Amino acid sequence: MTTVTMTTLRPRLRSVPKAAFLLAALGLTLGPVLWTVLTSLRPPDQALSGNDFSLSNLSFDSYRAVFEQVDMWLLIINSALVTGLIAVGQMISAGLAGYVFARVPFRGSNALFGVLLATMMVPMQVTIVPVFMLIRGMNLSDTLLALILPALPTAFGTFLMRQHFMTLPDELGEAASIDGASPLRTFFSIYAPLAAPGLAIVGILAFNFHWNEFFRPLIMTISEENFTLPLGLVSLQGNKGTGSVATVLAGVVLSMIPALLVFAFGQRTLREGLTTGSSR
Amino acid sequence: MTTTTPPAQHDSLPTVRQGTEDSRSHRQKRWLQILFLAPTVIGLALFTVVPIVASLLLAFFRWDVIGDPEFVGLDNFASLGSDPTLRVAFTNTVLFVVIAVVLQLAVALALAVMVMSKMPNWLRSFLRSALFFPLVLSASSVSIVMAYLFNQDFGLVNKVLNGIGVESVPWLTSDWAAPIVVVLVYVWQNFGFSFLLFLGGLAAIPRDVYEAAAIDGATGWRRFRQITLPLLSPTTLVASVMAIIAALQIFDQPYVLTRGGPGDSTRTVVMVIYENAFQQLNFGRASALGIVLTLVIMAVTAVQFRLSRRFVFYS
């Protein structure tokens, strides 16, 4: 297909209403984020109105203030620990299980995989009460482990990794076993390294989801020392009397930075991960 | 979804075993299967399958964690029907899902079509990124920010309205405006997902269909209605199913923005599950409601797929 036909076939973005609509959408999408960043750069006492857009008196005082008003470091460490361990754990568990389903099937493995897929259809609200009681029974209530453990196995991640391993050629494994490599060795030296792109999708999706997670931490944690960032910021925002808008928004901006970094560097991976399984 | 099935179980038919070498590798393979599957299978059994079963049982009991569970039969389900708060929350959720999903799909489709129209490549990839970007932010952070923007006294939204001569609206403190804000905030954050799906769907429409249409003189709106929409219908189906399932479970936005208020105007079904379980410590009732929600989700999905047989066009 030549560029000439493309030109005639694609409607041109020349009409003013179209361009205006796109521009408005862009403004509405990025506007609140820009407002957040600009307002967080106001001194805490001057940001009450939050609508001063002069760039003359930018300050980082609100950032200092947010560290004074809440234990920001603790929130950051908790969030990083929970999210990091879940992401790594999901990459490992999904990588291993996906490999077996795709490459070392056994009698009944398809049925087992079907059950696995079925668990994805059940909303979290159904399982949260028994999971909460289970965590209590394990004496883990109000700990970070209560957030980490239940999130380590992932049906969706396993599905992704199975699809990924199926795209790799059989010949690689056959050649390895002819050369006398054990099944374990075949996995670790041949297939696991080739699985990196799939694992990246699982890791990035897990990071993005759990870094932002609110519902489960709200239920599973009680003490502020076990709060993650989303919870800490909402409770900071709740103290309307003391909290300045700029201070709260400084916290919000800080919490957004890792998400922004993942977005900047893993955008393509993230996009692929989000839309996998939705197309046929 | 499960596009390819793995080749038949070759491990179960080792007809010719050549000495110990092969059977050792066979044993190793068995161990590998067990060890590799263990974390996922045990984990999901413990934290998903067992809880599903437990939830089904719990729904027939009254239990507050402290005392002993008391068998109450179908009482929990029966009491759901007579709960005025839940009735409001259910109506809210249905209204919310309908409005939010229609809005989300419409905005996403319009933007996807425009982003696919002719423009420089750098501009297209910039627009694509910028438009799906809210999706990576946390719903709670977004809601905090929006709560300030929609604040009645100092929020930017009212400042802008005042600027064009409109009086300040009590966005989060009136029972008619608060649900609107919740819907807008939800759609703001989530349209990017449908947008990505539509972009993929549009990219898959073969160019020669448009070519043929161009020869027949179809342009603009007609081309969109008679080619793009029908050929995009499988994507639209998937996008709407996923949008509805997600919207039925809305919690973060109304919780952070309004805590369900004013009154019960932004209370949703999931919020009632949360309150029943973790504030009123009525675990049985929360389980019953969770099961009802799941059944609704399954029913909606089933109906949609049934309808799709009549309306979805597969090329």
Coordinates of C-alpha atoms in Angstrom, one line a residue:
Chain A
M1 CA 0.0 0.0 0.0
T2 CA 1.4 3.3 -1.0
T3 CA 1.3 6.6 0.9
V4 CA -0.7 8.0 -2.0
T5 CA -3.7 5.8 -1.4
M6 CA -3.4 6.3 2.3
T7 CA -3.7 10.0 1.8
T8 CA -6.9 9.7 -0.2
L9 CA -8.4 7.2 2.1
R10 CA -7.9 8.8 5.4
P11 CA -10.2 11.7 6.0
R12 CA -8.1 14.8 6.6
L13 CA -8.1 16.5 9.9
R14 CA -8.8 19.8 8.3
S15 CA -12.2 20.7 9.6
V16 CA -12.3 23.2 12.4
P17 CA -14.9 21.4 14.6
K18 CA -12.8 18.3 14.6
A19 CA -9.6 20.1 15.6
A20 CA -11.5 22.0 18.2
F21 CA -13.0 18.8 19.7
L22 CA -9.5 17.2 19.8
L23 CA -8.0 20.3 21.4
A24 CA -10.8 20.4 24.0
A25 CA -10.3 16.8 24.8
L26 CA -6.6 17.3 25.2
G27 CA -7.1 20.3 27.4
L28 CA -9.6 18.4 29.6
T29 CA -7.3 15.4 29.9
L30 CA -4.0 17.2 30.6
G31 CA -5.5 20.3 32.3
P32 CA -6.3 18.8 35.7
V33 CA -2.8 17.2 35.8
L34 CA -1.1 20.5 35.0
W35 CA -3.3 22.3 37.5
T36 CA -2.2 19.8 40.2
V37 CA 1.4 20.3 39.5
L38 CA 1.2 24.1 39.4
T39 CA -0.9 24.3 42.5
S40 CA 1.5 21.9 44.4
L41 CA 4.2 24.4 43.7
R42 CA 2.5 27.2 45.6
P43 CA 3.5 28.0 49.2
P44 CA 1.1 26.1 51.5
D45 CA -0.6 29.3 52.8
Q46 CA -1.1 30.9 49.5
A47 CA -2.7 28.0 47.7
L48 CA -6.1 28.2 49.3
S49 CA -7.7 29.4 46.2
G50 CA -5.5 27.1 44.1
N51 CA -6.2 29.2 41.0
D52 CA -3.1 31.4 40.9
F53 CA -1.2 30.6 37.7
S54 CA 1.6 33.1 37.9
L55 CA 5.0 31.4 37.6
S56 CA 6.7 34.0 39.7
N57 CA 6.5 32.6 43.2
L58 CA 7.0 28.9 42.7
S59 CA 8.2 27.1 45.8
F60 CA 8.7 23.7 47.1
D61 CA 7.4 24.6 50.6
S62 CA 4.3 22.4 50.1
Y63 CA 6.6 19.5 49.4
R64 CA 8.4 20.1 52.7
A65 CA 5.1 20.5 54.4
V66 CA 3.7 17.2 53.2
F67 CA 6.7 15.4 54.7
E68 CA 6.0 17.2 58.0
Q69 CA 2.3 16.5 58.2
V70 CA 2.3 12.9 57.3
D71 CA 5.0 10.3 57.4
M72 CA 5.5 10.5 53.7
W73 CA 8.7 8.3 53.7
L74 CA 6.8 5.5 55.4
L75 CA 4.0 5.8 52.9
I76 CA 6.4 5.7 50.0
I77 CA 8.3 2.7 51.4
N78 CA 5.1 0.8 52.2
S79 CA 3.8 1.4 48.7
A80 CA 7.1 0.5 47.1
L81 CA 7.5 -2.6 49.1
V82 CA 3.9 -3.8 48.5
T83 CA 3.9 -3.0 44.9
G84 CA 7.4 -4.2 44.1
L85 CA 6.9 -7.5 45.8
I86 CA 3.6 -8.1 44.1
A87 CA 5.0 -7.2 40.7
V88 CA 8.0 -9.5 41.1
G89 CA 5.9 -12.3 42.7
Q90 CA 3.4 -12.2 39.9
M91 CA 6.2 -12.3 37.2
I92 CA 7.6 -15.4 38.9
S93 CA 4.4 -17.2 39.6
A94 CA 2.8 -16.3 36.2
G95 CA 6.0 -17.1 34.3
L96 CA 6.3 -20.5 35.8
A97 CA 2.7 -21.5 35.5
G98 CA 2.3 -20.0 32.0
Y99 CA 5.2 -22.1 30.9
V100 CA 3.7 -25.3 32.1
F101 CA 0.3 -24.6 30.5
A102 CA 1.9 -23.7 27.2
R103 CA 4.8 -26.0 26.9
V104 CA 4.6 -28.9 29.3
P105 CA 0.9 -29.8 29.3
F106 CA -0.4 -32.8 31.2
R107 CA -3.6 -34.7 31.4
G108 CA -6.2 -32.2 32.7
S109 CA -4.1 -29.2 32.3
N110 CA -6.5 -27.6 29.9
A111 CA -9.3 -28.1 32.4
L112 CA -7.2 -26.6 35.1
F113 CA -6.5 -23.6 32.9
G114 CA -10.2 -23.2 32.3
V115 CA -10.9 -23.0 36.0
L116 CA -8.1 -20.5 36.3
L117 CA -9.6 -18.3 33.6
A118 CA -13.0 -18.6 35.3
T119 CA -11.7 -17.1 38.5
M120 CA -11.0 -13.9 36.6
M121 CA -14.8 -13.4 36.1
V122 CA -15.6 -13.1 39.8
P123 CA -15.4 -9.6 41.1
M124 CA -13.2 -8.8 44.0
Q125 CA -16.2 -7.8 46.2
V126 CA -17.3 -11.4 46.4
T127 CA -14.1 -12.7 47.7
I128 CA -12.9 -9.8 49.9
V129 CA -14.9 -10.8 53.0
P130 CA -13.6 -14.4 53.1
V131 CA -10.1 -13.2 52.2
F132 CA -10.2 -10.7 55.0
M133 CA -11.2 -13.6 57.4
L134 CA -8.5 -15.8 56.1
I135 CA -5.9 -13.1 56.6
R136 CA -7.3 -12.7 60.2
G137 CA -7.0 -16.4 60.7
M138 CA -3.4 -16.3 59.5
N139 CA -2.8 -13.6 62.1
L140 CA -1.8 -11.2 59.3
S141 CA -4.5 -8.5 59.7
D142 CA -3.2 -5.0 59.5
T143 CA 0.1 -6.0 58.0
L144 CA 1.7 -5.3 54.6
L145 CA 1.7 -9.1 54.0
A146 CA -2.1 -8.9 54.1
L147 CA -1.9 -6.8 50.9
I148 CA 0.9 -8.8 49.3
L149 CA 0.1 -12.5 49.8
P150 CA -3.4 -12.6 48.2
A151 CA -2.1 -10.6 45.2
L152 CA 0.8 -12.9 44.3
P153 CA -1.0 -15.4 42.2
T154 CA -2.5 -14.0 39.0
A155 CA -4.9 -15.6 36.6
F156 CA -4.6 -12.8 34.1
G157 CA -0.8 -12.8 34.3
T158 CA -0.8 -16.6 33.8
F159 CA -3.0 -16.3 30.8
L160 CA -0.7 -13.6 29.3
M161 CA 2.4 -15.7 29.9
R162 CA 0.8 -18.8 28.5
Q163 CA -0.1 -16.9 25.3
H164 CA 3.5 -15.6 25.2
F165 CA 5.1 -19.0 25.6
M166 CA 2.9 -20.4 22.9
T167 CA 4.3 -18.0 20.4
L168 CA 7.9 -19.4 20.9
P169 CA 8.9 -22.1 18.5
D170 CA 8.9 -25.8 19.6
E171 CA 12.2 -26.4 17.8
L172 CA 14.2 -24.6 20.5
G173 CA 13.1 -26.9 23.2
E174 CA 13.4 -30.0 21.0
A175 CA 17.0 -29.1 20.1
A176 CA 17.9 -28.6 23.7
S177 CA 16.5 -31.9 24.8
I178 CA 18.3 -33.7 22.0
D179 CA 21.5 -32.1 23.3
G180 CA 20.6 -33.7 26.6
A181 CA 19.2 -30.7 28.5
S182 CA 16.9 -31.5 31.3
P183 CA 13.4 -30.0 31.3
L184 CA 14.4 -27.7 34.0
R185 CA 17.5 -26.6 32.2
T186 CA 15.5 -26.1 28.9
F187 CA 13.3 -23.7 30.8
F188 CA 16.0 -21.7 32.5
S189 CA 18.4 -21.4 29.6
I190 CA 16.2 -21.4 26.6
Y191 CA 12.6 -20.3 27.3
A192 CA 12.8 -18.1 30.4
P193 CA 15.2 -15.6 28.8
L194 CA 12.9 -15.4 25.7
A195 CA 10.0 -14.7 28.0
A196 CA 11.3 -11.3 29.1
P197 CA 8.8 -9.2 27.0
G198 CA 5.9 -11.1 28.3
L199 CA 7.2 -10.8 31.9
A200 CA 7.6 -7.1 31.4
I201 CA 3.9 -6.8 30.5
V202 CA 2.9 -8.7 33.6
G203 CA 5.2 -6.7 35.8
I204 CA 4.2 -3.3 34.5
L205 CA 0.5 -4.1 34.7
A206 CA 0.9 -5.4 38.3
F207 CA 2.9 -2.3 39.3
N208 CA 0.4 0.1 37.8
F209 CA -2.6 -1.7 39.3
H210 CA -1.3 -2.2 42.8
W211 CA 0.5 1.1 43.2
N212 CA -2.9 2.7 42.6
E213 CA -5.0 0.2 44.6
F214 CA -7.4 1.7 47.1
F215 CA -10.2 -0.7 48.0
R216 CA -8.1 -3.6 49.4
P217 CA -5.7 -1.5 51.5
L218 CA -8.7 0.4 52.9
I219 CA -10.1 -2.9 54.1
M220 CA -6.9 -4.7 55.1
T221 CA -5.0 -2.0 57.0
I222 CA -6.1 -0.1 60.1
S223 CA -2.9 1.5 61.5
E224 CA -1.4 4.4 59.7
E225 CA 2.0 2.8 59.8
N226 CA 0.6 0.2 57.4
F227 CA -1.0 2.7 55.0
T228 CA 0.0 2.8 51.4
L229 CA 0.2 6.1 49.5
P230 CA -3.4 6.2 48.2
L231 CA -4.7 5.7 51.7
G232 CA -2.4 8.1 53.3
L233 CA -3.2 10.9 50.8
V234 CA -7.0 10.4 51.2
S235 CA -6.6 10.6 55.0
L236 CA -4.5 13.7 54.6
Q237 CA -7.1 15.3 52.3
G238 CA -9.7 14.3 55.0
N239 CA -8.1 16.6 57.6
K240 CA -9.5 19.6 55.8
G241 CA -8.9 21.9 58.7
T242 CA -5.1 21.5 58.8
G243 CA -4.3 20.4 55.3
S244 CA -3.6 23.0 52.7
V245 CA -4.6 22.3 49.1
A246 CA -1.0 22.7 47.9
T247 CA 0.3 20.3 50.6
V248 CA -2.2 17.5 49.6
L249 CA -1.5 18.1 46.0
A250 CA 2.3 17.9 46.6
G251 CA 1.6 14.4 48.0
V252 CA -0.5 13.5 45.0
V253 CA 2.2 14.6 42.6
L254 CA 4.8 12.6 44.5
S255 CA 2.5 9.5 44.3
M256 CA 2.1 10.0 40.6
I257 CA 5.8 10.1 39.8
P258 CA 6.3 6.3 39.6
A259 CA 3.2 5.9 37.6
L260 CA 4.4 8.6 35.2
L261 CA 7.8 6.9 34.9
V262 CA 6.2 3.6 34.1
F263 CA 4.0 5.4 31.6
A264 CA 6.9 7.2 30.0
F265 CA 9.1 4.1 29.6
G266 CA 6.7 1.3 29.4
Q267 CA 3.8 2.9 27.5
R268 CA 3.8 0.5 24.6
T269 CA 4.1 -2.5 27.0
L270 CA 1.3 -1.1 29.1
R271 CA -0.9 -0.6 26.1
E272 CA -0.4 -4.1 24.9
G273 CA -1.0 -5.5 28.3
L274 CA -4.3 -3.6 28.8
T275 CA -5.7 -4.7 25.5
T276 CA -4.5 -8.3 25.5
G277 CA -7.4 -10.7 25.7
S278 CA -9.9 -8.1 24.6
S279 CA -9.3 -8.7 20.9
R280 CA -9.8 -12.0 19.1
Chain B
M1 CA -9.3 -16.0 24.1
T2 CA -7.9 -19.4 24.2
T3 CA -6.9 -19.3 20.6
T4 CA -4.6 -22.2 20.3
T5 CA -4.7 -25.5 22.2
P6 CA -1.5 -27.1 23.1
P7 CA -0.5 -30.2 21.3
A8 CA -1.8 -33.5 22.7
Q9 CA -0.3 -34.6 26.0
H10 CA 2.9 -36.1 24.7
D11 CA 4.1 -36.9 28.2
S12 CA 1.4 -39.5 28.8
L13 CA 2.6 -41.7 25.9
P14 CA 6.2 -42.5 26.3
T15 CA 5.8 -45.7 24.4
V16 CA 9.5 -46.5 23.9
R17 CA 11.5 -45.8 27.0
Q18 CA 15.1 -45.9 26.3
G19 CA 16.8 -46.7 29.5
T20 CA 17.1 -44.6 32.6
E21 CA 18.1 -41.4 30.8
D22 CA 14.6 -40.9 29.4
S23 CA 12.7 -41.8 32.5
R24 CA 14.8 -39.5 34.6
S25 CA 13.9 -36.7 32.3
H26 CA 10.3 -37.8 32.5
R27 CA 10.4 -37.7 36.3
Q28 CA 12.0 -34.3 36.2
K29 CA 9.2 -33.1 33.9
R30 CA 6.6 -34.2 36.4
W31 CA 8.4 -32.4 39.2
L32 CA 8.7 -29.3 37.0
Q33 CA 4.9 -29.3 36.4
I34 CA 4.2 -29.6 40.0
L35 CA 6.7 -27.0 41.3
F36 CA 5.9 -24.5 38.5
L37 CA 2.2 -24.7 39.0
A38 CA 2.2 -24.7 42.8
P39 CA 2.4 -21.0 43.5
T40 CA -0.3 -20.1 41.1
V41 CA -2.6 -23.0 41.8
I42 CA -2.3 -23.0 45.5
G43 CA -2.5 -19.2 45.7
L44 CA -5.6 -19.0 43.6
A45 CA -7.2 -21.9 45.4
L46 CA -6.5 -20.2 48.7
F47 CA -7.3 -16.6 47.9
T48 CA -10.0 -17.0 45.2
V49 CA -11.6 -20.4 44.9
V50 CA -12.0 -21.1 48.6
P51 CA -13.2 -17.5 49.2
I52 CA -15.9 -17.9 46.5
V53 CA -17.1 -21.1 48.1
A54 CA -16.9 -19.5 51.6
S55 CA -18.9 -16.5 50.3
L56 CA -21.6 -18.8 49.0
L57 CA -21.9 -20.4 52.4
L58 CA -21.5 -17.2 54.4
A59 CA -24.5 -15.7 52.6
F60 CA -26.7 -18.1 54.6
F61 CA -25.4 -17.0 58.0
R62 CA -25.5 -14.0 60.2
W63 CA -22.0 -13.4 61.5
D64 CA -20.2 -10.4 63.1
V65 CA -16.8 -12.1 63.4
I66 CA -16.9 -12.0 67.2
G67 CA -19.7 -14.4 68.0
D68 CA -20.6 -17.7 66.4
P69 CA -22.2 -17.7 62.9
E70 CA -25.9 -18.2 63.0
F71 CA -27.7 -20.0 60.2
V72 CA -30.5 -17.8 58.8
G73 CA -31.4 -19.4 55.5
L74 CA -32.3 -17.0 52.9
D75 CA -32.9 -14.1 55.3
N76 CA -29.8 -12.2 54.0
F77 CA -31.1 -12.3 50.5
A78 CA -34.6 -11.4 51.6
S79 CA -33.5 -8.5 53.6
L80 CA -31.7 -7.1 50.6
G81 CA -35.0 -6.4 48.9
S82 CA -36.4 -4.4 51.7
D83 CA -33.3 -2.3 52.4
P84 CA -34.1 1.3 51.4
T85 CA -30.4 2.3 51.3
L86 CA -29.6 -0.6 49.0
R87 CA -32.5 0.2 46.8
V88 CA -31.2 3.7 46.3
A89 CA -27.7 2.4 45.8
F90 CA -28.9 -0.1 43.2
T91 CA -30.8 2.6 41.3
N92 CA -27.7 4.9 41.5
T93 CA -25.5 2.1 40.2
V94 CA -27.7 1.3 37.3
L95 CA -28.1 4.9 36.3
F96 CA -24.5 5.5 36.8
V97 CA -23.5 2.5 34.6
V98 CA -25.8 3.4 31.8
I99 CA -24.7 7.1 31.7
A100 CA -21.0 6.5 32.3
V101 CA -20.7 3.7 29.8
V102 CA -22.6 5.5 27.0
L103 CA -20.5 8.6 27.6
Q104 CA -17.3 6.7 27.9
L105 CA -17.8 4.8 24.6
A106 CA -19.1 7.8 22.7
V107 CA -16.1 10.0 23.7
A108 CA -13.6 7.1 23.2
L109 CA -15.0 6.3 19.7
A110 CA -15.1 9.9 18.6
L111 CA -11.6 10.5 19.7
A112 CA -10.3 7.3 18.2
V113 CA -11.8 8.1 14.8
M114 CA -10.3 11.6 14.9
V115 CA -6.9 10.3 16.0
M116 CA -6.9 7.9 13.1
S117 CA -7.6 10.6 10.6
K118 CA -4.8 12.0 8.5
M119 CA -2.3 13.9 10.6
P120 CA 1.5 13.8 11.1
N121 CA 2.7 10.7 12.9
W122 CA 4.2 12.5 15.8
L123 CA 1.0 14.3 16.4
R124 CA -1.0 11.0 16.3
S125 CA 1.3 9.3 18.8
F126 CA 1.3 12.3 21.1
L127 CA -2.5 12.5 21.1
R128 CA -2.8 8.8 21.6
S129 CA -0.5 8.9 24.7
A130 CA -2.0 12.1 26.1
L131 CA -5.6 10.7 25.8
F132 CA -5.0 7.4 27.5
F133 CA -2.8 8.9 30.2
P134 CA -5.4 9.4 32.9
L135 CA -5.8 5.6 33.0
V136 CA -2.4 5.1 34.7
L137 CA -3.2 7.5 37.6
S138 CA -4.9 6.2 40.8
A139 CA -8.6 6.7 41.1
S140 CA -8.1 8.0 44.6
S141 CA -5.5 10.7 43.6
V142 CA -7.7 11.7 40.7
S143 CA -10.7 12.0 43.0
I144 CA -8.7 14.1 45.5
V145 CA -7.7 16.5 42.7
M146 CA -11.3 16.6 41.3
A147 CA -12.7 17.2 44.8
Y148 CA -10.7 20.5 44.9
L149 CA -11.6 21.4 41.3
F150 CA -15.3 21.0 42.0
N151 CA -15.2 22.6 45.4
Q152 CA -18.1 25.0 45.7
D153 CA -16.2 27.9 47.2
F154 CA -12.7 27.9 45.6
G155 CA -12.9 25.3 42.9
L156 CA -11.7 26.1 39.5
V157 CA -14.9 24.8 37.8
N158 CA -17.0 27.4 39.6
K159 CA -14.5 30.1 39.0
V160 CA -14.7 29.5 35.3
L161 CA -18.5 29.4 35.5
N162 CA -18.6 32.6 37.5
G163 CA -16.3 34.1 34.8
I164 CA -19.0 33.4 32.1
G165 CA -21.7 34.7 34.4
V166 CA -23.0 31.5 35.8
E167 CA -23.6 31.2 39.5
S168 CA -21.5 28.8 41.6
V169 CA -22.9 25.2 41.7
P170 CA -22.7 23.2 44.9
W171 CA -21.1 20.3 43.0
L172 CA -20.3 18.0 45.8
T173 CA -22.9 19.1 48.4
S174 CA -26.1 18.8 46.5
D175 CA -27.8 15.5 45.8
W176 CA -28.4 16.3 42.1
A177 CA -24.9 17.6 41.2
A178 CA -22.8 15.1 43.2
P179 CA -23.7 12.1 41.0
I180 CA -22.9 14.1 37.9
V181 CA -19.4 14.9 39.3
V182 CA -18.9 11.2 40.1
V183 CA -19.9 10.2 36.6
L184 CA -17.7 12.8 35.0
V185 CA -14.7 12.0 37.1
Y186 CA -15.1 8.3 36.4
V187 CA -15.4 8.8 32.6
W188 CA -12.5 11.2 32.7
Q189 CA -10.3 8.6 34.1
N190 CA -11.6 5.5 32.2
F191 CA -12.5 6.5 28.6
G192 CA -8.8 5.9 27.7
F193 CA -9.4 2.1 28.0
S194 CA -12.2 2.0 25.5
F195 CA -10.2 4.5 23.4
L196 CA -7.3 2.0 23.2
L197 CA -9.7 -0.8 22.2
F198 CA -11.3 1.4 19.5
L199 CA -7.9 2.4 18.1
G200 CA -7.0 -1.3 17.7
G201 CA -10.4 -2.0 16.1
L202 CA -10.1 0.9 13.7
A203 CA -6.5 -0.2 12.7
A204 CA -7.9 -3.6 11.8
I205 CA -10.5 -2.4 9.3
P206 CA -9.1 -3.2 5.9
R207 CA -8.4 -0.1 3.8
D208 CA -9.9 -1.5 0.6
V209 CA -13.4 -1.3 2.1
Y210 CA -13.0 2.4 2.3
E211 CA -11.5 2.4 -1.2
A212 CA -14.6 0.7 -2.6
A213 CA -16.8 3.1 -0.7
A214 CA -14.9 6.1 -2.0
I215 CA -15.4 4.8 -5.6
D216 CA -19.1 4.6 -4.8
G217 CA -18.9 8.2 -3.6
A218 CA -19.5 7.6 0.1
T219 CA -17.8 10.2 2.3
G220 CA -17.8 11.6 5.8
W221 CA -20.8 10.7 8.0
R222 CA -22.1 8.0 5.6
R223 CA -18.8 6.3 5.5
F224 CA -18.7 6.3 9.3
R225 CA -22.2 4.9 9.6
Q226 CA -22.2 2.4 6.9
I227 CA -18.6 1.1 7.1
T228 CA -16.8 2.1 10.3
L229 CA -19.6 1.4 12.7
P230 CA -20.6 -2.1 11.4
L231 CA -17.0 -3.2 10.9
L232 CA -16.2 -1.9 14.4
S233 CA -19.1 -3.7 16.1
P234 CA -17.0 -6.6 17.5
T235 CA -14.7 -4.1 19.2
T236 CA -17.7 -2.1 20.4
L237 CA -19.1 -5.3 21.9
V238 CA -15.9 -6.1 23.8
A239 CA -15.5 -2.5 24.8
S240 CA -19.0 -2.2 26.2
V241 CA -18.9 -5.5 28.0
M242 CA -15.7 -4.5 29.7
A243 CA -16.9 -1.0 30.5
I244 CA -20.1 -2.2 32.0
I245 CA -18.4 -4.8 34.2
A246 CA -15.9 -2.2 35.4
A247 CA -18.5 0.5 36.0
L248 CA -20.7 -1.9 38.0
Q249 CA -17.9 -2.1 40.6
I250 CA -17.3 1.6 41.0
F251 CA -16.2 2.4 44.6
D252 CA -13.0 4.6 44.8
Q253 CA -14.4 7.8 43.1
P254 CA -17.7 8.1 45.1
Y255 CA -15.9 7.1 48.3
V256 CA -13.2 9.7 48.0
L257 CA -15.3 12.4 46.5
T258 CA -18.5 12.2 48.6
R259 CA -18.4 9.1 50.9
G260 CA -21.7 8.2 49.2
G261 CA -23.4 11.5 50.1
P262 CA -25.0 13.9 50.2
G263 CA -27.8 11.7 51.6
D264 CA -27.4 8.5 49.6
S265 CA -27.1 10.2 46.3
T266 CA -23.8 8.8 45.3
R267 CA -23.9 5.5 47.2
T268 CA -23.2 2.5 45.0
V269 CA -23.7 -1.2 45.4
V270 CA -20.0 -1.9 46.2
M271 CA -20.1 0.8 48.8
V272 CA -23.0 -0.9 50.5
I273 CA -21.1 -4.2 50.4
Y274 CA -18.2 -2.4 52.1
E275 CA -20.4 -0.8 54.7
N276 CA -22.3 -3.9 55.5
A277 CA -19.1 -5.9 56.0
F278 CA -16.6 -3.6 57.5
Q279 CA -18.7 -0.9 59.2
Q280 CA -21.8 -2.8 60.3
L281 CA -19.8 -6.1 60.6
N282 CA -22.6 -8.0 58.9
F283 CA -20.5 -10.4 56.8
G284 CA -23.3 -12.7 55.8
R285 CA -25.3 -9.9 54.3
A286 CA -22.3 -8.5 52.5
S287 CA -21.6 -11.9 51.0
A288 CA -25.2 -12.2 49.8
L289 CA -25.0 -8.8 48.2
G290 CA -21.7 -9.7 46.6
I291 CA -23.2 -12.9 45.1
V292 CA -26.2 -10.8 43.7
L293 CA -23.7 -8.4 42.1
T294 CA -21.8 -11.3 40.5
L295 CA -25.0 -12.7 39.1
V296 CA -26.0 -9.3 37.7
I297 CA -22.5 -9.1 36.1
M298 CA -22.9 -12.6 34.6
A299 CA -26.4 -11.9 33.4
V300 CA -25.5 -8.6 31.8
T301 CA -22.6 -10.3 30.0
A302 CA -24.7 -13.1 28.8
V303 CA -27.5 -10.8 27.5
Q304 CA -24.9 -8.8 25.7
F305 CA -23.4 -11.8 23.9
R306 CA -26.9 -13.0 23.0
L307 CA -27.8 -9.5 21.6
S308 CA -24.5 -9.4 19.8
R309 CA -25.5 -12.4 17.6
R310 CA -28.0 -10.1 16.0
F311 CA -26.2 -6.9 15.9
V312 CA -22.5 -7.6 15.6
F313 CA -21.1 -7.9 12.1
Y314 CA -18.1 -10.1 11.6
S315 CA -16.4 -9.6 8.3

